[in-house]
């Protein structure tokens, strides 16, 4: 019977853990997916930068795990604080036996054993007691343990701050990469399509021998290099949206767009704080240094806890007891006591315990010094990277302006037949690649700005705002970002991120016939016009200062203030009154047939074309002289016509300046 009972007990103690089935895994995956995206606000409007940051703070799974770790540390702190309280134990018991607990006794003096058995307890017995005890040694150890757990909770809070810094930095970079991908997606595809078409045409030209083989192959090689760079950029940008979606915990497969007004302006921000002030800020705000300081407290309390265990332990106890034994005189009684205990062998560990504590504290101090130096280095490196990214962005913006002007000039030369279509296509592709590089440079600049914020330890949002909803978080993030920029930067110098376009386009007027007086000269013709250039973006507006057009030689060519005339029509210019024109005033001339000079009616803003000079024309009376007509490539439109007169010097401080 005993063998059977033992076998049954052993069989019951053996535990078989079944493997998770495929069906259970599938169910678990579905439940996890529902929990991952549960309670998230739907993304309806185009995503802005600060909304992306707010969603990352609210929904990012890794950041939520960091916040949960902080909550666990807080619960552990509260649990260990309860260990300092006295121990209160309530117990109750019941026993029953088959026979009475009878016994006989023997006299110690005579050695005579009694013949009649006696008992002092019945066959059934119940007991109850309520006891409270407090050990001073356990209280001291629990006190230091609770302090350690409190510091560990603060460490978890700093770990959460560090995770927030890195999360916002990653969101900032991923957002601008995704924005670049969205803005450049169609342009890259169009340029690649044009490049492929021109490559096919170049191969045909090479096969037919219409161009030099060296030039044809060089042209193909240049286009292939541009196409390779474009495809590499396209591949890099293709995953940008997926990275951003993962950071904001957006459900896979959900389509979203970024706000079009997120990148209209480039802010070239100059630091207003000196390097020493930035380093002091980092040393006081960086979570890594605070973690090391809290860790030093933990190690110091670990040493104190080890030393406390070497002291004697004094335990005080008090209890209330009840026993239903009928043989007891007092079945209900109270009891109090004190007990002193000490481990004698543990005292031998005093010296090693002290040495261990000192070494731990010294190690923490050295680690803090290492982190101190690392923080200083990171601030300097982040500052250099920010300045380098800022300078690179400025260079790329300037380079794109030059590329745009070069493209317009080559387009102008191509229309005149002075340059080849192949050269224009190559220049246009290079210009498109430059625009792509500008957006990439802007994303790197934003990433460098994020690393600078992280190196300084600037909080993206206050701790009390973490549980707010997404709109409130957006406002808090925007306000906090503005405060940080005002604190460490001068006022931003802004330039348009999107190309400025002339709206509406200006028209040109063609002079086909000119009436001049015999053997007459006119003074220089001066004209100026203020032109407003407005971007298609609502917040990118540029203004052109007055553009002065001044001839450098005597000029018989004049255009009256008349309505624009369609191209290719011949018109005779009426001379209502002969006047002599100076740059500052108009003076009547006695002779009505002496000379005529009329102010130009319109000035066209184009990418700085040059107007060829024409010497003074001397003709007889009433002779009509037809002027030359030159096609001009104006802002990507079809060629129109403009008169050729004296060479003019054009000076302006505007974004797009040129005049004829």
XYZ file of C-alpha atoms in Angstrom:
660
model
C 0.000 0.000 0.000
C 2.797 2.391 0.876
C 4.500 1.581 -2.432
C 1.324 2.344 -4.374
C 0.870 5.619 -2.478
C 4.478 6.642 -3.154
C 4.093 5.792 -6.848
C 0.928 7.896 -7.070
C 2.665 10.825 -5.372
C 5.664 10.631 -7.695
C 3.371 10.477 -10.726
C 1.532 13.542 -9.495
C 4.776 15.479 -8.973
C 5.974 14.911 -12.533
C 4.989 17.897 -14.736
C 4.718 17.622 -18.518
C 4.735 20.984 -20.347
C 3.033 20.726 -23.755
C 4.495 22.567 -26.751
C 2.611 25.490 -28.243
C 0.657 24.361 -31.263
C 0.488 26.144 -34.618
C -3.118 27.118 -33.995
C -2.187 28.650 -30.638
C 0.623 30.617 -32.280
C -1.746 31.976 -34.931
C -4.289 32.978 -32.295
C -1.577 34.613 -30.223
C -0.300 36.550 -33.259
C -3.807 37.866 -33.997
C -4.347 38.891 -30.386
C -0.945 40.575 -30.242
C -1.662 42.501 -33.438
C -4.964 43.700 -32.020
C -3.300 44.792 -28.785
C -0.405 46.515 -30.584
C -2.664 48.965 -32.435
C -5.515 49.134 -29.930
C -6.711 52.599 -28.934
C -4.675 54.504 -31.534
C -6.128 57.627 -33.091
C -6.728 57.185 -36.827
C -4.421 59.159 -39.127
C -6.738 61.188 -41.382
C -4.957 64.457 -42.155
C -1.483 64.677 -43.726
C 1.149 63.945 -41.103
C 3.178 66.892 -39.775
C 6.520 66.721 -37.990
C 5.158 67.409 -34.510
C 2.247 65.014 -34.985
C 4.760 62.305 -35.913
C 6.709 63.086 -32.730
C 3.524 63.033 -30.639
C 2.425 59.701 -32.106
C 5.855 58.227 -31.430
C 5.712 59.340 -27.784
C 2.189 57.979 -27.448
C 2.267 54.754 -29.461
C 5.868 53.601 -30.028
C 6.159 50.091 -28.567
C 9.757 50.348 -27.364
C 9.013 53.611 -25.579
C 5.902 52.065 -24.032
C 8.099 49.217 -22.786
C 10.461 51.757 -21.184
C 7.531 53.422 -19.458
C 6.309 50.029 -18.225
C 9.781 49.245 -16.848
C 9.581 52.515 -14.916
C 6.186 51.481 -13.514
C 7.585 48.085 -12.461
C 10.498 49.801 -10.701
C 8.041 52.059 -8.861
C 6.008 49.029 -7.723
C 9.158 47.296 -6.492
C 10.079 50.409 -4.505
C 6.676 50.416 -2.804
C 6.986 46.683 -2.103
C 10.370 46.998 -0.404
C 9.136 49.928 1.688
C 6.545 47.575 3.188
C 9.360 45.255 4.334
C 10.365 47.853 6.932
C 7.071 47.349 8.805
C 6.813 44.816 11.664
C 5.763 41.300 10.742
C 2.229 40.408 11.847
C 1.353 36.712 11.687
C -2.044 35.141 12.362
C -2.270 31.362 12.578
C -4.821 28.696 13.455
C -4.522 24.928 13.704
C -6.475 21.767 14.446
C -5.184 18.285 15.301
C -6.944 14.968 15.895
C -5.422 11.654 16.821
C -6.718 8.107 17.190
C -5.752 7.646 20.823
C -5.133 9.798 23.850
C -1.627 11.161 24.286
C -1.130 9.243 27.527
C 2.199 8.659 29.240
C 3.785 7.282 32.399
C 6.514 8.882 34.494
C 9.543 7.741 36.462
C 10.885 9.220 39.680
C 14.398 10.619 39.327
C 15.255 9.971 42.988
C 13.829 6.492 43.511
C 13.653 5.297 39.944
C 10.142 3.961 40.520
C 7.892 4.159 37.446
C 4.240 5.010 37.917
C 1.822 2.334 36.883
C -1.114 4.541 35.900
C -0.769 6.376 32.505
C -1.714 10.059 32.514
C -2.511 12.608 29.779
C -2.699 16.410 29.535
C -4.222 16.780 26.025
C -7.332 15.408 24.418
C -7.604 13.568 21.131
C -8.828 16.716 19.324
C -7.212 20.076 19.804
C -7.530 23.559 18.187
C -5.189 26.549 18.514
C -5.195 30.198 17.364
C -2.662 32.988 17.818
C -1.910 36.494 16.537
C 1.768 37.482 16.763
C 3.694 40.626 15.857
C 7.495 40.699 15.640
C 10.001 43.370 14.646
C 13.641 42.630 13.929
C 15.866 45.705 14.051
C 18.498 44.077 11.832
C 15.898 43.249 9.186
C 14.568 46.810 9.446
C 18.029 48.274 8.737
C 18.618 45.973 5.784
C 15.132 46.703 4.400
C 15.703 50.456 4.810
C 18.820 50.405 2.629
C 17.123 48.044 0.180
C 14.168 50.443 -0.153
C 16.581 53.311 -0.824
C 18.263 51.239 -3.509
C 14.926 50.500 -5.153
C 14.059 54.203 -5.068
C 17.293 55.050 -6.856
C 16.658 52.242 -9.352
C 13.252 53.782 -10.075
C 14.976 57.112 -10.757
C 17.436 55.277 -13.003
C 14.521 53.830 -14.970
C 13.052 57.332 -15.282
C 16.338 58.571 -16.770
C 16.420 55.540 -19.057
C 12.960 56.531 -20.237
C 14.156 60.124 -20.813
C 17.089 58.815 -22.827
C 14.746 56.630 -24.888
C 12.533 59.673 -25.566
C 15.552 61.706 -26.725
C 16.665 59.003 -29.152
C 13.104 58.369 -30.336
C 12.509 62.031 -31.205
C 15.898 62.180 -32.941
C 15.034 59.128 -35.052
C 11.568 60.491 -35.871
C 13.021 63.830 -36.954
C 15.459 62.166 -39.373
C 12.954 59.587 -40.656
C 10.300 62.261 -41.209
C 12.520 64.429 -43.381
C 13.741 61.394 -45.319
C 10.141 60.362 -45.923
C 9.232 63.939 -46.872
C 12.083 64.003 -49.377
C 10.864 60.695 -50.812
C 7.343 62.064 -51.179
C 8.423 65.339 -52.807
C 10.954 63.729 -55.138
C 9.104 60.537 -56.068
C 7.572 61.853 -59.302
C 10.606 63.934 -60.216
C 13.012 61.004 -59.866
C 10.719 58.785 -61.957
C 10.430 61.462 -64.661
C 14.183 62.079 -64.784
C 14.891 58.337 -64.964
C 12.394 57.988 -67.807
C 13.973 60.901 -69.675
C 17.448 59.515 -69.032
C 16.490 56.104 -70.433
C 15.002 57.733 -73.529
C 18.099 59.854 -74.096
C 20.336 56.821 -73.599
C 18.430 54.986 -76.318
C 18.742 58.019 -78.589
C 22.449 58.318 -77.820
C 23.006 54.680 -78.776
C 21.147 55.276 -82.024
C 23.286 58.347 -82.759
C 26.404 56.327 -81.997
C 25.332 53.486 -84.275
C 24.525 55.872 -87.122
C 27.827 57.679 -86.685
C 26.225 61.114 -86.329
C 28.574 62.060 -83.498
C 32.097 61.260 -82.507
C 32.217 57.835 -80.802
C 34.207 59.280 -77.902
C 31.661 62.040 -77.318
C 28.729 59.648 -77.662
C 30.220 57.149 -75.217
C 31.148 59.888 -72.753
C 27.592 61.212 -72.910
C 26.184 57.723 -72.271
C 28.597 57.192 -69.383
C 27.555 60.469 -67.766
C 23.868 59.622 -68.103
C 24.416 56.122 -66.692
C 26.260 57.586 -63.711
C 23.400 60.011 -63.074
C 20.849 57.191 -63.422
C 22.818 55.037 -60.974
C 22.856 57.821 -58.388
C 19.157 58.454 -58.891
C 18.284 54.767 -58.484
C 20.416 54.527 -55.335
C 18.674 57.572 -53.905
C 15.307 56.130 -54.917
C 16.110 52.861 -53.128
C 17.258 54.679 -49.984
C 14.165 56.846 -49.904
C 11.804 53.948 -50.658
C 12.113 52.571 -47.114
C 11.894 55.992 -45.442
C 8.115 55.880 -45.023
C 8.256 52.345 -43.633
C 10.823 53.437 -41.045
C 8.652 56.378 -40.034
C 5.544 54.169 -39.865
C 7.376 51.754 -37.548
C 8.499 54.600 -35.271
C 4.956 55.941 -34.870
C 3.549 52.373 -34.627
C 1.332 52.742 -37.658
C -0.382 49.542 -38.743
C 1.368 47.920 -41.732
C -0.291 48.607 -45.048
C -1.933 51.866 -43.964
C -1.305 54.574 -46.552
C -0.482 58.064 -45.321
C 0.937 61.296 -46.672
C 3.136 63.930 -45.139
C 2.112 67.542 -44.904
C 3.195 69.601 -47.940
C 4.043 72.648 -45.827
C 6.495 70.802 -43.582
C 9.622 71.717 -45.508
C 8.965 75.041 -47.211
C 11.659 76.872 -45.291
C 15.247 75.996 -44.461
C 16.379 77.449 -41.127
C 20.076 78.248 -41.029
C 20.366 78.556 -37.254
C 23.456 79.983 -35.609
C 24.312 79.036 -32.042
C 23.997 81.861 -29.531
C 25.517 80.003 -26.552
C 29.290 79.536 -26.220
C 30.796 76.071 -26.084
C 31.409 76.224 -22.322
C 27.759 76.999 -21.614
C 26.654 74.132 -23.863
C 28.979 71.730 -22.034
C 27.669 72.846 -18.626
C 24.118 72.376 -19.864
C 24.910 68.848 -21.031
C 26.629 67.956 -17.747
C 23.532 68.977 -15.803
C 20.861 67.556 -18.129
C 22.239 64.392 -19.739
C 20.380 61.310 -18.427
C 23.516 59.145 -18.686
C 25.310 61.231 -16.050
C 22.273 61.201 -13.791
C 22.124 57.418 -14.136
C 25.733 57.127 -12.971
C 25.015 59.422 -10.016
C 22.042 57.302 -8.971
C 24.106 54.150 -9.487
C 26.698 55.562 -7.074
C 23.943 55.859 -4.459
C 22.921 52.246 -5.101
C 26.469 50.974 -4.598
C 26.920 53.060 -1.435
C 23.715 51.619 0.045
C 24.861 48.128 -0.951
C 27.975 48.648 1.168
C 25.910 49.942 4.108
C 23.531 47.006 3.771
C 26.410 44.533 3.933
C 27.842 46.216 7.013
C 24.430 46.247 8.740
C 24.250 42.452 8.503
C 27.366 42.224 10.706
C 25.551 43.697 13.722
C 23.508 41.610 16.190
C 19.854 41.271 15.443
C 17.392 42.254 18.158
C 13.913 40.835 17.646
C 10.945 42.045 19.697
C 7.718 40.024 19.648
C 4.256 40.114 21.163
C 1.397 37.657 20.618
C -2.147 36.791 21.645
C -2.782 33.003 21.966
C -5.740 30.611 22.361
C -5.784 26.832 22.903
C -8.982 24.813 23.471
C -7.133 22.112 25.415
C -9.494 21.243 28.282
C -6.609 20.369 30.580
C -5.168 23.927 30.447
C -5.964 26.223 33.313
C -5.746 29.339 31.074
C -6.830 28.669 27.538
C -6.384 32.315 26.491
C -3.177 34.205 27.252
C -0.824 36.978 25.960
C 2.906 36.662 25.476
C 5.802 39.119 24.875
C 9.491 38.527 24.362
C 12.840 39.775 23.085
C 15.572 37.854 21.329
C 19.138 38.826 20.456
C 21.040 36.865 17.807
C 24.328 37.292 15.964
C 26.241 35.278 13.401
C 29.757 34.919 14.753
C 31.238 33.603 11.522
C 29.831 36.528 9.552
C 32.036 38.930 11.523
C 35.008 37.429 9.700
C 33.652 38.975 6.497
C 33.839 42.531 7.813
C 37.150 43.457 6.193
C 36.378 41.874 2.779
C 32.932 43.492 2.879
C 34.446 46.942 3.429
C 36.998 46.409 0.660
C 34.278 45.255 -1.734
C 32.167 48.321 -0.977
C 35.080 50.701 -1.495
C 35.997 49.056 -4.795
C 32.400 49.258 -6.008
C 32.157 52.944 -5.158
C 35.506 53.617 -6.816
C 34.363 51.746 -9.927
C 31.188 53.832 -10.088
C 33.234 57.003 -9.701
C 35.551 56.001 -12.552
C 32.557 55.141 -14.738
C 31.071 58.530 -13.946
C 34.334 60.216 -14.983
C 34.334 58.192 -18.209
C 30.757 59.253 -18.922
C 31.658 62.859 -18.045
C 34.383 62.854 -20.688
C 32.120 61.058 -23.162
C 29.419 63.715 -22.729
C 31.906 66.528 -23.336
C 33.190 64.752 -26.442
C 29.669 64.091 -27.717
C 28.735 67.764 -27.335
C 31.787 68.860 -29.310
C 31.260 66.185 -31.976
C 27.547 66.999 -32.292
C 28.390 70.699 -32.569
C 30.936 70.037 -35.327
C 28.472 67.759 -37.148
C 25.738 70.388 -36.888
C 27.972 73.133 -38.253
C 29.217 70.849 -41.029
C 25.653 69.833 -41.979
C 24.541 73.470 -41.885
C 27.444 74.541 -44.091
C 26.854 71.614 -46.471
C 23.181 72.552 -46.758
C 24.042 76.168 -47.532
C 26.509 75.012 -50.172
C 23.970 72.688 -51.750
C 21.361 75.465 -51.872
C 23.871 77.803 -53.541
C 24.948 75.038 -55.912
C 21.335 74.414 -56.934
C 20.857 78.083 -57.738
C 23.924 77.957 -59.981
C 22.711 74.705 -61.573
C 19.326 76.262 -62.277
C 20.905 79.297 -63.926
C 23.241 77.062 -65.920
C 20.320 74.941 -67.091
C 18.425 78.035 -68.244
C 21.470 79.399 -70.066
C 22.109 76.087 -71.833
C 18.421 75.914 -72.736
C 18.751 79.408 -74.214
C 21.853 78.393 -76.155
C 20.152 75.210 -77.334
C 17.218 77.199 -78.724
C 19.693 79.419 -80.590
C 21.413 76.368 -81.999
C 24.646 77.201 -80.169
C 24.605 74.037 -78.034
C 23.528 70.424 -78.451
C 20.378 68.815 -77.148
C 22.532 66.116 -75.540
C 24.310 68.702 -73.419
C 20.979 70.192 -72.371
C 19.595 66.781 -71.346
C 22.726 66.006 -69.337
C 22.564 69.398 -67.628
C 18.856 68.970 -66.833
C 19.484 65.528 -65.310
C 22.390 66.880 -63.270
C 20.197 69.745 -62.074
C 17.494 67.287 -60.973
C 20.111 65.250 -59.137
C 21.240 68.438 -57.421
C 17.704 69.114 -56.197
C 17.554 65.595 -54.813
C 20.871 66.123 -53.045
C 19.480 69.325 -51.552
C 16.627 67.448 -49.896
C 19.037 64.782 -48.674
C 21.288 67.494 -47.243
C 18.281 69.009 -45.486
C 17.422 65.621 -43.932
C 21.033 65.238 -42.744
C 20.890 68.760 -41.335
C 17.761 67.896 -39.353
C 19.435 64.697 -38.135
C 22.467 66.704 -36.966
C 20.111 69.099 -35.177
C 18.463 66.144 -33.432
C 21.853 64.739 -32.364
C 22.774 68.158 -30.971
C 19.593 68.177 -28.880
C 20.371 64.662 -27.628
C 23.974 65.574 -26.747
C 22.711 68.518 -24.668
C 20.074 66.414 -22.892
C 17.175 68.704 -23.841
C 13.827 67.129 -23.023
C 11.456 66.995 -26.010
C 8.453 67.114 -23.667
C 7.840 67.406 -19.919
C 7.144 64.237 -17.951
C 3.704 65.476 -16.901
C 2.644 65.700 -20.567
C 3.364 62.052 -21.414
C -0.156 60.828 -20.653
C -1.856 63.592 -22.680
C -3.625 62.976 -25.980
C -1.962 63.463 -29.373
C -3.162 67.060 -30.064
C -2.008 68.208 -26.619
C 1.323 66.450 -27.106
C 1.734 68.176 -30.484
C 1.298 71.611 -28.898
C 3.635 70.735 -26.036
C 6.316 69.427 -28.414
C 6.089 72.508 -30.634
C 6.263 74.900 -27.669
C 9.162 73.023 -26.084
C 11.057 72.935 -29.390
C 10.599 76.698 -29.763
C 11.909 77.278 -26.232
C 14.966 75.126 -26.908
C 15.720 76.994 -30.135
C 15.319 80.384 -28.474
C 17.650 79.254 -25.701
C 20.587 78.002 -27.777
C 20.120 79.645 -31.201
C 20.045 83.110 -32.647
C 17.130 84.151 -34.847
C 16.968 81.814 -37.821
C 17.964 82.912 -41.294
C 15.374 81.352 -43.569
C 15.468 80.679 -47.275
C 12.835 78.936 -49.395
C 13.042 75.162 -49.519
C 10.791 74.953 -52.584
C 11.733 76.751 -55.811
C 10.284 80.239 -56.118
C 8.247 80.685 -59.287
C 7.104 83.875 -61.018
C 3.320 84.146 -60.926
C 2.047 85.332 -63.361
C 4.763 85.140 -66.050
C 5.832 88.356 -67.728
C 5.444 88.901 -71.469
C 7.863 90.326 -73.999
C 7.165 92.836 -76.789
C 8.822 92.649 -80.200
C 10.049 95.748 -82.059
C 9.966 95.170 -85.787
C 10.314 98.713 -87.210
C 11.888 101.849 -85.791
C 11.648 105.449 -87.042
C 14.753 107.560 -86.389
C 15.811 111.095 -87.267
C 18.725 111.758 -89.649
C 22.168 111.984 -88.069
C 20.808 112.232 -84.533
C 21.956 110.830 -81.221
C 20.005 110.141 -78.068
C 21.141 110.126 -74.510
C 21.202 106.902 -72.486
C 17.848 105.307 -71.822
C 17.073 104.467 -68.201
C 14.204 102.449 -66.883
C 13.334 100.620 -63.691
C 10.533 98.413 -62.559
C 9.693 96.727 -59.277
C 8.518 93.152 -59.786
C 6.973 90.973 -57.060
C 7.799 87.271 -57.258
C 5.378 85.084 -55.310
C 5.917 81.383 -54.638
C 3.159 78.863 -55.060
C 3.664 78.105 -51.380
C 1.760 80.350 -49.011
C 4.680 80.987 -46.689
C 7.529 81.349 -49.181
C 7.375 84.899 -50.573
C 10.308 86.743 -52.094
C 10.500 90.343 -53.241
C 12.627 91.742 -56.056
C 14.204 95.128 -55.478
C 13.967 97.669 -58.313
C 15.801 96.432 -61.394
C 17.668 99.227 -63.177
C 18.396 98.915 -66.889
C 20.819 101.504 -68.195
C 22.361 101.649 -71.655
C 26.073 102.311 -71.878
C 26.088 103.954 -75.307
C 23.972 106.285 -77.398
C 20.911 104.335 -78.321
C 18.470 105.178 -81.116
C 16.241 102.223 -80.296
C 13.088 103.163 -78.415
C 9.789 101.579 -77.515
C 6.728 103.704 -76.753
C 4.303 102.948 -73.950
C 1.842 101.041 -76.103
C 0.019 97.757 -75.695
C 2.054 94.574 -76.317
C 2.204 93.602 -79.983
C 2.073 89.931 -81.055
C 5.302 88.449 -82.346
C 6.028 88.716 -86.080
C 3.815 91.765 -86.684
C 5.370 94.837 -88.276
C 4.521 98.094 -86.589
C 5.617 101.655 -87.150
C 6.295 103.483 -83.939
C 4.571 106.881 -83.832
C 6.601 109.726 -82.407
C 4.121 112.113 -80.808
C 6.813 114.435 -79.585
C 10.580 114.491 -79.962
C 12.316 114.636 -76.573
C 15.834 114.209 -75.257
C 15.954 111.627 -72.484
C 18.395 111.601 -69.587
C 18.434 109.096 -66.732
C 16.849 111.650 -64.380
C 14.602 113.983 -66.387
C 12.870 114.636 -69.742
C 13.516 118.020 -71.471
C 11.504 119.267 -74.500
C 13.508 119.866 -77.689
C 12.683 122.835 -79.987
C 13.002 120.850 -83.177
C 10.335 118.238 -83.649
C 12.547 116.217 -85.971
C 15.753 116.216 -83.936
C 15.700 112.993 -81.968
C 13.465 110.711 -79.984
C 13.989 108.543 -76.917
C 11.131 106.766 -75.220
C 11.193 104.874 -71.921
C 10.896 101.089 -72.161
C 7.385 99.968 -71.349
C 8.119 96.620 -69.676
C 11.115 94.876 -68.157
C 11.066 91.081 -68.264
C 12.581 89.141 -65.352
C 14.577 86.244 -66.848
C 17.727 84.368 -65.757
C 20.224 87.147 -66.569
C 20.454 87.136 -70.376
C 22.920 89.465 -72.055
C 21.803 91.797 -74.846
C 24.160 92.354 -77.708
C 25.293 95.937 -78.374
C 24.397 97.739 -81.577
C 26.379 100.821 -82.687
C 24.662 104.143 -83.228
C 22.466 104.083 -86.320
C 22.762 107.059 -88.675
C 20.154 107.126 -91.461
C 18.428 109.627 -93.666
C 15.117 111.194 -92.883
C 11.976 109.058 -93.092
C 13.924 105.840 -93.562
C 12.573 102.749 -91.794
C 15.141 100.444 -90.190
C 14.084 96.944 -89.087
C 15.689 95.733 -85.862
C 17.009 92.233 -85.255
C 14.931 89.733 -83.269
C 16.525 87.171 -80.895
C 14.611 84.228 -79.302
C 14.845 84.111 -75.511
C 14.197 81.058 -73.280
C 12.079 82.421 -70.425
C 11.541 80.223 -67.325
C 10.916 76.986 -69.157
C 8.367 78.446 -71.558
C 8.443 78.519 -75.343
C 10.830 81.042 -76.903
C 9.470 84.540 -77.374
C 11.200 87.525 -78.911
C 12.963 90.607 -77.612
C 14.636 93.560 -79.349
C 18.362 93.843 -79.729
C 19.680 97.207 -78.650
C 22.634 98.449 -76.669
C 24.318 96.108 -74.122
C 22.826 96.770 -70.712
C 24.285 96.230 -67.281
C 21.772 94.629 -64.932
C 22.126 94.765 -61.177
C 19.648 93.461 -58.646
C 19.585 91.843 -55.196
C 16.560 89.669 -55.918
C 16.274 85.915 -56.163
C 15.588 85.796 -59.923
C 16.950 88.906 -61.601
C 17.454 89.697 -65.217
C 16.180 92.362 -67.528
C 16.208 93.333 -71.144
